[in-house]
């Protein structure tokens, strides 16, 4: 065997060595690239601004996924598909350590610059998308030829036509994929299958460039026994580790997205307070998934008496109190600490969170100070919502004068009878909140209230975007808002637009005597 190898070395030394491709590794290289591009695009779409640690981590993660997995790992898996001299072990490609490491860092650094130039706030600037596409294409090509230069036992030579073709493929396909991706994101029409399509095109850019260049590459043997460096097995181990990391990231993102959907679906069965934050252009602030920032006030509202009129709507005294309280946050803020402590004690006693505070005693009757507890829950929830939206309670916004029905609905009973005895109250606790729609005799299982405020100035908008929120046109996100919380209001978009334009409508009358007339 040694004699045979020596004969082959003498035959091919300083000459071009024939090679072939293994189809299995060719397909595997594209799959690895697709994992990297999918992970990268999923991380990019979660960026909301150029600022903030959250967005910086997403940027670096996207660059590592694209540069380290989609490009670098794909390249070395692709080169693993190259069988030199019919698979003779002594003639397979080996790499020098320094240039191999440099070939990993190069695309990551270039892609950080490429993705940094692309806006993360939903506004498209085409010259930035074009620049990102060109830089991405250059990162793909630069990594490929630098990695080929790291081959220690061969010297690579290239046909000009294939070299130019590979560059064109990389730049055009990268630009196309990124342009489509950011168009979908800016219009909030980025369904999973669209993102998958963009990832496939981007992976095609990497793979297409690689194989176009590989076909036009010749390898001249210069060293029979390469020194210490990175072997094909070593590179495979690194690729496997990176691919597993990308798989873990994608799995975690999918689990998180699923949990968010279930969380918002469960909120649709509860009494919820949401933040209606609008900018000067009338755009509404939402999370990256297109959901409203919201907090649960309580699991259910229970009527206090048998009257059919005791439903929680805008005519209810409790809502009137909340309405006035939201216009006096400066006063309320001074006592929220005591409210929080009281609610925490009640939650600790029941072994649940704030929203699960028991409103029914062990005897099946409503707890003492039922109204007071509900008021405290509203104030504490408003403060939690303010913290979530990076504000103080004093600037949390004012309560909108409408309640939205959410969750599953059912037809209103003809002769509902509400008893205050032990068994019927337990039944009510199981059935949950019953809300009343003014125009339609409909009962829902949950309700949604809004604290509305308006953001003044570009700097304030940028601060919220850096915190992980996005501002979008109402018509672009009304569908996700409606579906996430199962909002039954048919004219939701019109009502949200009304919220965005009513800046001074909620101002209370100044102290004094006022005369009104009702016709």
PDB file of C-alpha atoms in Angstrom, residues 15-296:
ATOM      1  CA  UNK A  15       0.542  18.278 -11.313  1.00  0.00           C
ATOM      2  CA  UNK A  16      -3.224  18.636 -11.346  1.00  0.00           C
ATOM      3  CA  UNK A  17      -4.997  15.843  -9.476  1.00  0.00           C
ATOM      4  CA  UNK A  18      -8.352  14.582 -10.799  1.00  0.00           C
ATOM      5  CA  UNK A  19     -11.347  14.705  -8.455  1.00  0.00           C
ATOM      6  CA  UNK A  20     -15.039  13.861  -8.316  1.00  0.00           C
ATOM      7  CA  UNK A  21     -18.037  14.946  -6.233  1.00  0.00           C
ATOM      8  CA  UNK A  22     -20.045  12.946  -3.727  1.00  0.00           C
ATOM      9  CA  UNK A  23     -23.756  13.664  -4.196  1.00  0.00           C
ATOM     10  CA  UNK A  24     -24.644  13.009  -0.559  1.00  0.00           C
ATOM     11  CA  UNK A  25     -22.283  15.672   0.743  1.00  0.00           C
ATOM     12  CA  UNK A  26     -23.448  18.088  -1.947  1.00  0.00           C
ATOM     13  CA  UNK A  27     -27.021  17.823  -0.655  1.00  0.00           C
ATOM     14  CA  UNK A  28     -25.827  17.975   2.949  1.00  0.00           C
ATOM     15  CA  UNK A  29     -23.880  21.171   2.264  1.00  0.00           C
ATOM     16  CA  UNK A  30     -27.041  22.893   0.990  1.00  0.00           C
ATOM     17  CA  UNK A  31     -29.019  21.682   4.025  1.00  0.00           C
ATOM     18  CA  UNK A  32     -26.349  23.096   6.354  1.00  0.00           C
ATOM     19  CA  UNK A  33     -26.423  26.397   4.467  1.00  0.00           C
ATOM     20  CA  UNK A  34     -30.226  26.496   4.709  1.00  0.00           C
ATOM     21  CA  UNK A  35     -30.056  26.025   8.477  1.00  0.00           C
ATOM     22  CA  UNK A  36     -27.647  28.942   8.691  1.00  0.00           C
ATOM     23  CA  UNK A  37     -29.611  31.301   6.445  1.00  0.00           C
ATOM     24  CA  UNK A  38     -32.898  30.427   8.156  1.00  0.00           C
ATOM     25  CA  UNK A  39     -31.430  31.128  11.578  1.00  0.00           C
ATOM     26  CA  UNK A  40     -29.839  34.344  10.369  1.00  0.00           C
ATOM     27  CA  UNK A  41     -33.035  35.736   8.828  1.00  0.00           C
ATOM     28  CA  UNK A  42     -35.054  34.755  11.888  1.00  0.00           C
ATOM     29  CA  UNK A  43     -32.661  36.720  14.105  1.00  0.00           C
ATOM     30  CA  UNK A  44     -32.514  39.706  11.738  1.00  0.00           C
ATOM     31  CA  UNK A  45     -36.299  40.054  11.663  1.00  0.00           C
ATOM     32  CA  UNK A  46     -36.343  40.428  15.433  1.00  0.00           C
ATOM     33  CA  UNK A  47     -34.151  43.521  15.323  1.00  0.00           C
ATOM     34  CA  UNK A  48     -36.107  46.715  15.894  1.00  0.00           C
ATOM     35  CA  UNK A  49     -33.352  49.333  15.845  1.00  0.00           C
ATOM     36  CA  UNK A  50     -29.633  49.936  15.468  1.00  0.00           C
ATOM     37  CA  UNK A  51     -29.463  50.725  19.170  1.00  0.00           C
ATOM     38  CA  UNK A  52     -29.767  48.687  22.333  1.00  0.00           C
ATOM     39  CA  UNK A  53     -27.944  45.628  23.649  1.00  0.00           C
ATOM     40  CA  UNK A  54     -30.852  43.404  22.608  1.00  0.00           C
ATOM     41  CA  UNK A  55     -30.513  44.464  18.975  1.00  0.00           C
ATOM     42  CA  UNK A  56     -26.706  44.233  19.068  1.00  0.00           C
ATOM     43  CA  UNK A  57     -26.857  40.612  20.239  1.00  0.00           C
ATOM     44  CA  UNK A  58     -29.343  39.781  17.496  1.00  0.00           C
ATOM     45  CA  UNK A  59     -27.050  41.430  14.930  1.00  0.00           C
ATOM     46  CA  UNK A  60     -23.983  39.471  16.032  1.00  0.00           C
ATOM     47  CA  UNK A  61     -25.994  36.243  16.237  1.00  0.00           C
ATOM     48  CA  UNK A  62     -27.329  36.730  12.710  1.00  0.00           C
ATOM     49  CA  UNK A  63     -23.819  37.400  11.379  1.00  0.00           C
ATOM     50  CA  UNK A  64     -22.459  34.270  13.089  1.00  0.00           C
ATOM     51  CA  UNK A  65     -25.319  32.140  11.766  1.00  0.00           C
ATOM     52  CA  UNK A  66     -24.853  33.428   8.225  1.00  0.00           C
ATOM     53  CA  UNK A  67     -21.073  33.664   8.163  1.00  0.00           C
ATOM     54  CA  UNK A  68     -20.193  30.724  10.374  1.00  0.00           C
ATOM     55  CA  UNK A  69     -22.866  28.217   9.356  1.00  0.00           C
ATOM     56  CA  UNK A  70     -24.452  29.203   6.045  1.00  0.00           C
ATOM     57  CA  UNK A  71     -21.122  30.134   4.410  1.00  0.00           C
ATOM     58  CA  UNK A  72     -18.146  28.683   6.310  1.00  0.00           C
ATOM     59  CA  UNK A  73     -19.719  25.380   7.326  1.00  0.00           C
ATOM     60  CA  UNK A  74     -21.300  24.946   3.923  1.00  0.00           C
ATOM     61  CA  UNK A  75     -17.902  25.447   2.291  1.00  0.00           C
ATOM     62  CA  UNK A  76     -16.130  22.792   4.326  1.00  0.00           C
ATOM     63  CA  UNK A  77     -18.980  20.316   3.967  1.00  0.00           C
ATOM     64  CA  UNK A  78     -18.908  21.082   0.253  1.00  0.00           C
ATOM     65  CA  UNK A  79     -15.172  20.454   0.096  1.00  0.00           C
ATOM     66  CA  UNK A  80     -15.776  17.212   1.952  1.00  0.00           C
ATOM     67  CA  UNK A  81     -17.747  16.197  -1.142  1.00  0.00           C
ATOM     68  CA  UNK A  82     -14.589  16.557  -3.237  1.00  0.00           C
ATOM     69  CA  UNK A  83     -12.949  13.156  -3.585  1.00  0.00           C
ATOM     70  CA  UNK A  84      -9.390  13.617  -4.736  1.00  0.00           C
ATOM     71  CA  UNK A  85      -8.040  10.769  -6.827  1.00  0.00           C
ATOM     72  CA  UNK A  86     -11.042   8.495  -6.216  1.00  0.00           C
ATOM     73  CA  UNK A  87     -10.876   8.923  -2.456  1.00  0.00           C
ATOM     74  CA  UNK A  88      -7.227   8.037  -1.813  1.00  0.00           C
ATOM     75  CA  UNK A  89      -6.827   8.970   1.858  1.00  0.00           C
ATOM     76  CA  UNK A  90      -3.347  10.444   1.537  1.00  0.00           C
ATOM     77  CA  UNK A  91      -4.463  12.799  -1.220  1.00  0.00           C
ATOM     78  CA  UNK A  92      -7.521  14.359   0.454  1.00  0.00           C
ATOM     79  CA  UNK A  93      -7.607  18.093   1.106  1.00  0.00           C
ATOM     80  CA  UNK A  94      -6.025  19.394   4.331  1.00  0.00           C
ATOM     81  CA  UNK A  95      -5.990  22.938   5.695  1.00  0.00           C
ATOM     82  CA  UNK A  96      -3.648  25.269   7.545  1.00  0.00           C
ATOM     83  CA  UNK A  97      -4.970  26.443  10.896  1.00  0.00           C
ATOM     84  CA  UNK A  98      -4.336  30.196  10.670  1.00  0.00           C
ATOM     85  CA  UNK A  99      -6.035  30.806   7.325  1.00  0.00           C
ATOM     86  CA  UNK A 100      -8.910  28.483   8.264  1.00  0.00           C
ATOM     87  CA  UNK A 101      -9.648  30.533  11.375  1.00  0.00           C
ATOM     88  CA  UNK A 102      -9.327  33.734   9.344  1.00  0.00           C
ATOM     89  CA  UNK A 103     -11.775  32.377   6.772  1.00  0.00           C
ATOM     90  CA  UNK A 104     -14.298  31.898   9.603  1.00  0.00           C
ATOM     91  CA  UNK A 105     -13.886  35.398  11.013  1.00  0.00           C
ATOM     92  CA  UNK A 106     -13.882  37.245   7.672  1.00  0.00           C
ATOM     93  CA  UNK A 107     -17.522  36.618   6.621  1.00  0.00           C
ATOM     94  CA  UNK A 108     -18.793  37.219  10.153  1.00  0.00           C
ATOM     95  CA  UNK A 109     -17.158  40.648  10.343  1.00  0.00           C
ATOM     96  CA  UNK A 110     -18.290  41.621   6.844  1.00  0.00           C
ATOM     97  CA  UNK A 111     -21.856  40.493   7.538  1.00  0.00           C
ATOM     98  CA  UNK A 112     -21.975  42.495  10.759  1.00  0.00           C
ATOM     99  CA  UNK A 113     -21.366  45.575   8.601  1.00  0.00           C
ATOM    100  CA  UNK A 114     -23.857  44.371   5.976  1.00  0.00           C
ATOM    101  CA  UNK A 115     -26.685  43.754   8.440  1.00  0.00           C
ATOM    102  CA  UNK A 116     -25.847  46.858  10.446  1.00  0.00           C
ATOM    103  CA  UNK A 117     -26.542  48.978   7.386  1.00  0.00           C
ATOM    104  CA  UNK A 118     -30.011  47.522   6.919  1.00  0.00           C
ATOM    105  CA  UNK A 119     -32.688  49.256   8.986  1.00  0.00           C
ATOM    106  CA  UNK A 120     -34.362  47.193  11.671  1.00  0.00           C
ATOM    107  CA  UNK A 121     -37.405  49.460  12.183  1.00  0.00           C
ATOM    108  CA  UNK A 122     -39.487  48.426   9.198  1.00  0.00           C
ATOM    109  CA  UNK A 123     -38.410  51.251   6.883  1.00  0.00           C
ATOM    110  CA  UNK A 124     -36.730  50.169   3.648  1.00  0.00           C
ATOM    111  CA  UNK A 125     -33.864  52.129   2.169  1.00  0.00           C
ATOM    112  CA  UNK A 126     -33.030  50.455  -1.098  1.00  0.00           C
ATOM    113  CA  UNK A 127     -29.450  51.619  -1.278  1.00  0.00           C
ATOM    114  CA  UNK A 128     -28.846  49.960   2.084  1.00  0.00           C
ATOM    115  CA  UNK A 129     -30.468  46.719   0.929  1.00  0.00           C
ATOM    116  CA  UNK A 130     -28.320  46.818  -2.217  1.00  0.00           C
ATOM    117  CA  UNK A 131     -25.200  47.478  -0.147  1.00  0.00           C
ATOM    118  CA  UNK A 132     -26.090  44.616   2.192  1.00  0.00           C
ATOM    119  CA  UNK A 133     -26.571  42.304  -0.793  1.00  0.00           C
ATOM    120  CA  UNK A 134     -23.221  43.291  -2.294  1.00  0.00           C
ATOM    121  CA  UNK A 135     -21.418  42.883   1.026  1.00  0.00           C
ATOM    122  CA  UNK A 136     -23.089  39.510   1.592  1.00  0.00           C
ATOM    123  CA  UNK A 137     -22.037  38.356  -1.858  1.00  0.00           C
ATOM    124  CA  UNK A 138     -18.501  39.572  -1.212  1.00  0.00           C
ATOM    125  CA  UNK A 139     -18.463  37.767   2.127  1.00  0.00           C
ATOM    126  CA  UNK A 140     -19.471  34.521   0.413  1.00  0.00           C
ATOM    127  CA  UNK A 141     -16.843  34.887  -2.296  1.00  0.00           C
ATOM    128  CA  UNK A 142     -14.123  36.164   0.009  1.00  0.00           C
ATOM    129  CA  UNK A 143     -14.607  33.299   2.431  1.00  0.00           C
ATOM    130  CA  UNK A 144     -14.581  30.729  -0.367  1.00  0.00           C
ATOM    131  CA  UNK A 145     -11.322  31.837  -1.939  1.00  0.00           C
ATOM    132  CA  UNK A 146      -9.623  32.503   1.406  1.00  0.00           C
ATOM    133  CA  UNK A 147     -10.589  29.014   2.575  1.00  0.00           C
ATOM    134  CA  UNK A 148      -9.200  27.566  -0.642  1.00  0.00           C
ATOM    135  CA  UNK A 149      -5.984  29.445   0.026  1.00  0.00           C
ATOM    136  CA  UNK A 150      -5.812  27.677   3.393  1.00  0.00           C
ATOM    137  CA  UNK A 151      -5.434  24.301   1.639  1.00  0.00           C
ATOM    138  CA  UNK A 152      -1.972  23.151   2.661  1.00  0.00           C
ATOM    139  CA  UNK A 153      -1.311  20.261   0.274  1.00  0.00           C
ATOM    140  CA  UNK A 154      -2.689  21.762  -2.951  1.00  0.00           C
ATOM    141  CA  UNK A 155      -2.459  25.011  -4.850  1.00  0.00           C
ATOM    142  CA  UNK A 156      -5.771  26.042  -6.373  1.00  0.00           C
ATOM    143  CA  UNK A 157      -6.133  27.665  -9.772  1.00  0.00           C
ATOM    144  CA  UNK A 158      -9.336  29.066 -11.260  1.00  0.00           C
ATOM    145  CA  UNK A 159     -10.918  29.563 -14.634  1.00  0.00           C
ATOM    146  CA  UNK A 160     -11.824  33.219 -15.061  1.00  0.00           C
ATOM    147  CA  UNK A 161     -15.285  32.554 -16.479  1.00  0.00           C
ATOM    148  CA  UNK A 162     -16.295  30.396 -13.514  1.00  0.00           C
ATOM    149  CA  UNK A 163     -14.769  32.864 -11.080  1.00  0.00           C
ATOM    150  CA  UNK A 164     -16.759  35.774 -12.517  1.00  0.00           C
ATOM    151  CA  UNK A 165     -19.891  33.649 -12.702  1.00  0.00           C
ATOM    152  CA  UNK A 166     -19.589  32.638  -9.050  1.00  0.00           C
ATOM    153  CA  UNK A 167     -19.295  36.276  -7.963  1.00  0.00           C
ATOM    154  CA  UNK A 168     -22.344  37.281 -10.017  1.00  0.00           C
ATOM    155  CA  UNK A 169     -24.390  34.415  -8.567  1.00  0.00           C
ATOM    156  CA  UNK A 170     -23.428  35.311  -5.011  1.00  0.00           C
ATOM    157  CA  UNK A 171     -24.167  39.037  -5.319  1.00  0.00           C
ATOM    158  CA  UNK A 172     -27.395  38.789  -7.336  1.00  0.00           C
ATOM    159  CA  UNK A 173     -28.946  35.957  -5.330  1.00  0.00           C
ATOM    160  CA  UNK A 174     -27.985  37.566  -1.999  1.00  0.00           C
ATOM    161  CA  UNK A 175     -29.430  40.922  -3.010  1.00  0.00           C
ATOM    162  CA  UNK A 176     -32.630  39.321  -4.288  1.00  0.00           C
ATOM    163  CA  UNK A 177     -33.132  37.260  -1.135  1.00  0.00           C
ATOM    164  CA  UNK A 178     -32.495  40.188   1.215  1.00  0.00           C
ATOM    165  CA  UNK A 179     -34.683  42.541  -0.837  1.00  0.00           C
ATOM    166  CA  UNK A 180     -37.624  40.121  -0.764  1.00  0.00           C
ATOM    167  CA  UNK A 181     -37.108  39.464   2.923  1.00  0.00           C
ATOM    168  CA  UNK A 182     -37.129  43.116   3.951  1.00  0.00           C
ATOM    169  CA  UNK A 183     -40.088  43.914   1.685  1.00  0.00           C
ATOM    170  CA  UNK A 184     -42.090  41.174   3.415  1.00  0.00           C
ATOM    171  CA  UNK A 185     -40.986  42.420   6.837  1.00  0.00           C
ATOM    172  CA  UNK A 186     -41.791  46.064   6.122  1.00  0.00           C
ATOM    173  CA  UNK A 187     -45.335  45.178   5.039  1.00  0.00           C
ATOM    174  CA  UNK A 188     -45.864  42.718   7.928  1.00  0.00           C
ATOM    175  CA  UNK A 189     -46.627  39.964   5.434  1.00  0.00           C
ATOM    176  CA  UNK A 190     -43.696  37.756   6.387  1.00  0.00           C
ATOM    177  CA  UNK A 191     -45.375  34.392   6.780  1.00  0.00           C
ATOM    178  CA  UNK A 192     -43.138  31.466   7.689  1.00  0.00           C
ATOM    179  CA  UNK A 193     -43.218  30.063   4.164  1.00  0.00           C
ATOM    180  CA  UNK A 194     -42.074  33.401   2.757  1.00  0.00           C
ATOM    181  CA  UNK A 195     -39.165  33.499   5.185  1.00  0.00           C
ATOM    182  CA  UNK A 196     -38.352  29.927   4.235  1.00  0.00           C
ATOM    183  CA  UNK A 197     -38.367  30.899   0.559  1.00  0.00           C
ATOM    184  CA  UNK A 198     -35.969  33.793   1.218  1.00  0.00           C
ATOM    185  CA  UNK A 199     -33.717  31.480   3.241  1.00  0.00           C
ATOM    186  CA  UNK A 200     -33.701  28.956   0.389  1.00  0.00           C
ATOM    187  CA  UNK A 201     -32.738  31.640  -2.136  1.00  0.00           C
ATOM    188  CA  UNK A 202     -29.987  32.910   0.148  1.00  0.00           C
ATOM    189  CA  UNK A 203     -28.718  29.364   0.722  1.00  0.00           C
ATOM    190  CA  UNK A 204     -28.852  28.949  -3.050  1.00  0.00           C
ATOM    191  CA  UNK A 205     -26.595  31.991  -3.379  1.00  0.00           C
ATOM    192  CA  UNK A 206     -24.016  30.370  -1.100  1.00  0.00           C
ATOM    193  CA  UNK A 207     -24.258  26.926  -2.668  1.00  0.00           C
ATOM    194  CA  UNK A 208     -24.532  28.198  -6.230  1.00  0.00           C
ATOM    195  CA  UNK A 209     -21.438  30.334  -5.839  1.00  0.00           C
ATOM    196  CA  UNK A 210     -19.519  27.473  -4.216  1.00  0.00           C
ATOM    197  CA  UNK A 211     -20.276  24.849  -6.837  1.00  0.00           C
ATOM    198  CA  UNK A 212     -19.858  27.204  -9.753  1.00  0.00           C
ATOM    199  CA  UNK A 213     -16.401  28.068  -8.432  1.00  0.00           C
ATOM    200  CA  UNK A 214     -15.639  24.423  -7.547  1.00  0.00           C
ATOM    201  CA  UNK A 215     -16.317  23.209 -11.076  1.00  0.00           C
ATOM    202  CA  UNK A 216     -13.844  25.756 -12.408  1.00  0.00           C
ATOM    203  CA  UNK A 217     -11.142  24.970  -9.841  1.00  0.00           C
ATOM    204  CA  UNK A 218      -8.055  22.851 -10.441  1.00  0.00           C
ATOM    205  CA  UNK A 219      -5.854  21.428  -7.663  1.00  0.00           C
ATOM    206  CA  UNK A 220      -2.097  21.001  -8.099  1.00  0.00           C
ATOM    207  CA  UNK A 221      -0.409  18.682  -5.600  1.00  0.00           C
ATOM    208  CA  UNK A 222       2.456  20.391  -3.766  1.00  0.00           C
ATOM    209  CA  UNK A 223       2.816  18.328  -0.586  1.00  0.00           C
ATOM    210  CA  UNK A 224       2.395  14.626  -0.072  1.00  0.00           C
ATOM    211  CA  UNK A 225       2.360  14.668   3.726  1.00  0.00           C
ATOM    212  CA  UNK A 226       0.863  17.945   4.961  1.00  0.00           C
ATOM    213  CA  UNK A 227       2.033  19.160   8.360  1.00  0.00           C
ATOM    214  CA  UNK A 228      -0.093  19.935  11.373  1.00  0.00           C
ATOM    215  CA  UNK A 229      -3.286  21.737  10.539  1.00  0.00           C
ATOM    216  CA  UNK A 230      -7.023  21.296  10.265  1.00  0.00           C
ATOM    217  CA  UNK A 231      -8.006  17.924   8.847  1.00  0.00           C
ATOM    218  CA  UNK A 232     -11.302  17.117   7.177  1.00  0.00           C
ATOM    219  CA  UNK A 233     -12.426  15.371  10.348  1.00  0.00           C
ATOM    220  CA  UNK A 234     -11.596  18.429  12.449  1.00  0.00           C
ATOM    221  CA  UNK A 235     -13.588  20.707  10.186  1.00  0.00           C
ATOM    222  CA  UNK A 236     -16.507  18.277  10.288  1.00  0.00           C
ATOM    223  CA  UNK A 237     -16.557  18.416  14.086  1.00  0.00           C
ATOM    224  CA  UNK A 238     -16.677  22.218  14.043  1.00  0.00           C
ATOM    225  CA  UNK A 239     -19.433  22.181  11.433  1.00  0.00           C
ATOM    226  CA  UNK A 240     -21.495  19.716  13.448  1.00  0.00           C
ATOM    227  CA  UNK A 241     -21.165  21.858  16.578  1.00  0.00           C
ATOM    228  CA  UNK A 242     -22.216  25.009  14.723  1.00  0.00           C
ATOM    229  CA  UNK A 243     -25.144  23.242  13.063  1.00  0.00           C
ATOM    230  CA  UNK A 244     -26.341  21.877  16.407  1.00  0.00           C
ATOM    231  CA  UNK A 245     -26.085  25.375  17.902  1.00  0.00           C
ATOM    232  CA  UNK A 246     -28.182  26.770  15.049  1.00  0.00           C
ATOM    233  CA  UNK A 247     -30.713  23.993  15.515  1.00  0.00           C
ATOM    234  CA  UNK A 248     -30.962  24.788  19.226  1.00  0.00           C
ATOM    235  CA  UNK A 249     -31.484  28.489  18.459  1.00  0.00           C
ATOM    236  CA  UNK A 250     -34.218  27.758  15.907  1.00  0.00           C
ATOM    237  CA  UNK A 251     -35.923  25.328  18.280  1.00  0.00           C
ATOM    238  CA  UNK A 252     -35.841  27.844  21.120  1.00  0.00           C
ATOM    239  CA  UNK A 253     -37.254  30.560  18.874  1.00  0.00           C
ATOM    240  CA  UNK A 254     -40.041  28.251  17.704  1.00  0.00           C
ATOM    241  CA  UNK A 255     -40.883  27.236  21.284  1.00  0.00           C
ATOM    242  CA  UNK A 256     -40.866  30.882  22.383  1.00  0.00           C
ATOM    243  CA  UNK A 257     -43.127  31.923  19.494  1.00  0.00           C
ATOM    244  CA  UNK A 258     -45.526  29.087  20.288  1.00  0.00           C
ATOM    245  CA  UNK A 259     -45.564  30.035  23.969  1.00  0.00           C
ATOM    246  CA  UNK A 260     -46.291  33.659  23.074  1.00  0.00           C
ATOM    247  CA  UNK A 261     -49.241  32.641  20.907  1.00  0.00           C
ATOM    248  CA  UNK A 262     -50.681  30.454  23.666  1.00  0.00           C
ATOM    249  CA  UNK A 263     -50.095  33.181  26.242  1.00  0.00           C
ATOM    250  CA  UNK A 264     -51.993  35.762  24.209  1.00  0.00           C
ATOM    251  CA  UNK A 265     -54.734  33.249  23.437  1.00  0.00           C
ATOM    252  CA  UNK A 266     -55.177  32.619  27.158  1.00  0.00           C
ATOM    253  CA  UNK A 267     -55.308  36.366  27.775  1.00  0.00           C
ATOM    254  CA  UNK A 268     -58.323  36.529  25.508  1.00  0.00           C
ATOM    255  CA  UNK A 269     -60.246  34.700  28.238  1.00  0.00           C
ATOM    256  CA  UNK A 270     -59.271  37.224  30.931  1.00  0.00           C
ATOM    257  CA  UNK A 271     -59.619  40.886  31.823  1.00  0.00           C
ATOM    258  CA  UNK A 272     -56.645  42.494  30.102  1.00  0.00           C
ATOM    259  CA  UNK A 273     -55.103  45.949  29.982  1.00  0.00           C
ATOM    260  CA  UNK A 274     -53.152  46.794  26.808  1.00  0.00           C
ATOM    261  CA  UNK A 275     -50.932  49.710  25.846  1.00  0.00           C
ATOM    262  CA  UNK A 276     -52.187  51.755  22.900  1.00  0.00           C
ATOM    263  CA  UNK A 277     -49.067  53.794  22.117  1.00  0.00           C
ATOM    264  CA  UNK A 278     -49.124  55.901  18.945  1.00  0.00           C
ATOM    265  CA  UNK A 279     -46.561  58.158  17.326  1.00  0.00           C
ATOM    266  CA  UNK A 280     -47.154  61.458  15.567  1.00  0.00           C
ATOM    267  CA  UNK A 281     -47.839  59.649  12.277  1.00  0.00           C
ATOM    268  CA  UNK A 282     -50.622  57.554  13.807  1.00  0.00           C
ATOM    269  CA  UNK A 283     -48.596  54.347  13.833  1.00  0.00           C
ATOM    270  CA  UNK A 284     -49.193  51.938  16.693  1.00  0.00           C
ATOM    271  CA  UNK A 285     -46.481  50.384  18.841  1.00  0.00           C
ATOM    272  CA  UNK A 286     -46.366  46.585  18.846  1.00  0.00           C
ATOM    273  CA  UNK A 287     -43.925  43.838  19.718  1.00  0.00           C
ATOM    274  CA  UNK A 288     -41.763  42.288  17.025  1.00  0.00           C
ATOM    275  CA  UNK A 289     -44.461  39.648  16.480  1.00  0.00           C
ATOM    276  CA  UNK A 290     -47.112  42.295  15.907  1.00  0.00           C
ATOM    277  CA  UNK A 291     -48.753  41.877  19.322  1.00  0.00           C
ATOM    278  CA  UNK A 292     -49.891  44.598  21.710  1.00  0.00           C
ATOM    279  CA  UNK A 293     -47.970  44.992  24.982  1.00  0.00           C
ATOM    280  CA  UNK A 294     -50.482  43.840  27.588  1.00  0.00           C
ATOM    281  CA  UNK A 295     -50.935  42.667  31.171  1.00  0.00           C
ATOM    282  CA  UNK A 296     -53.708  40.648  32.814  1.00  0.00           C
TER     283      UNK A 296
END
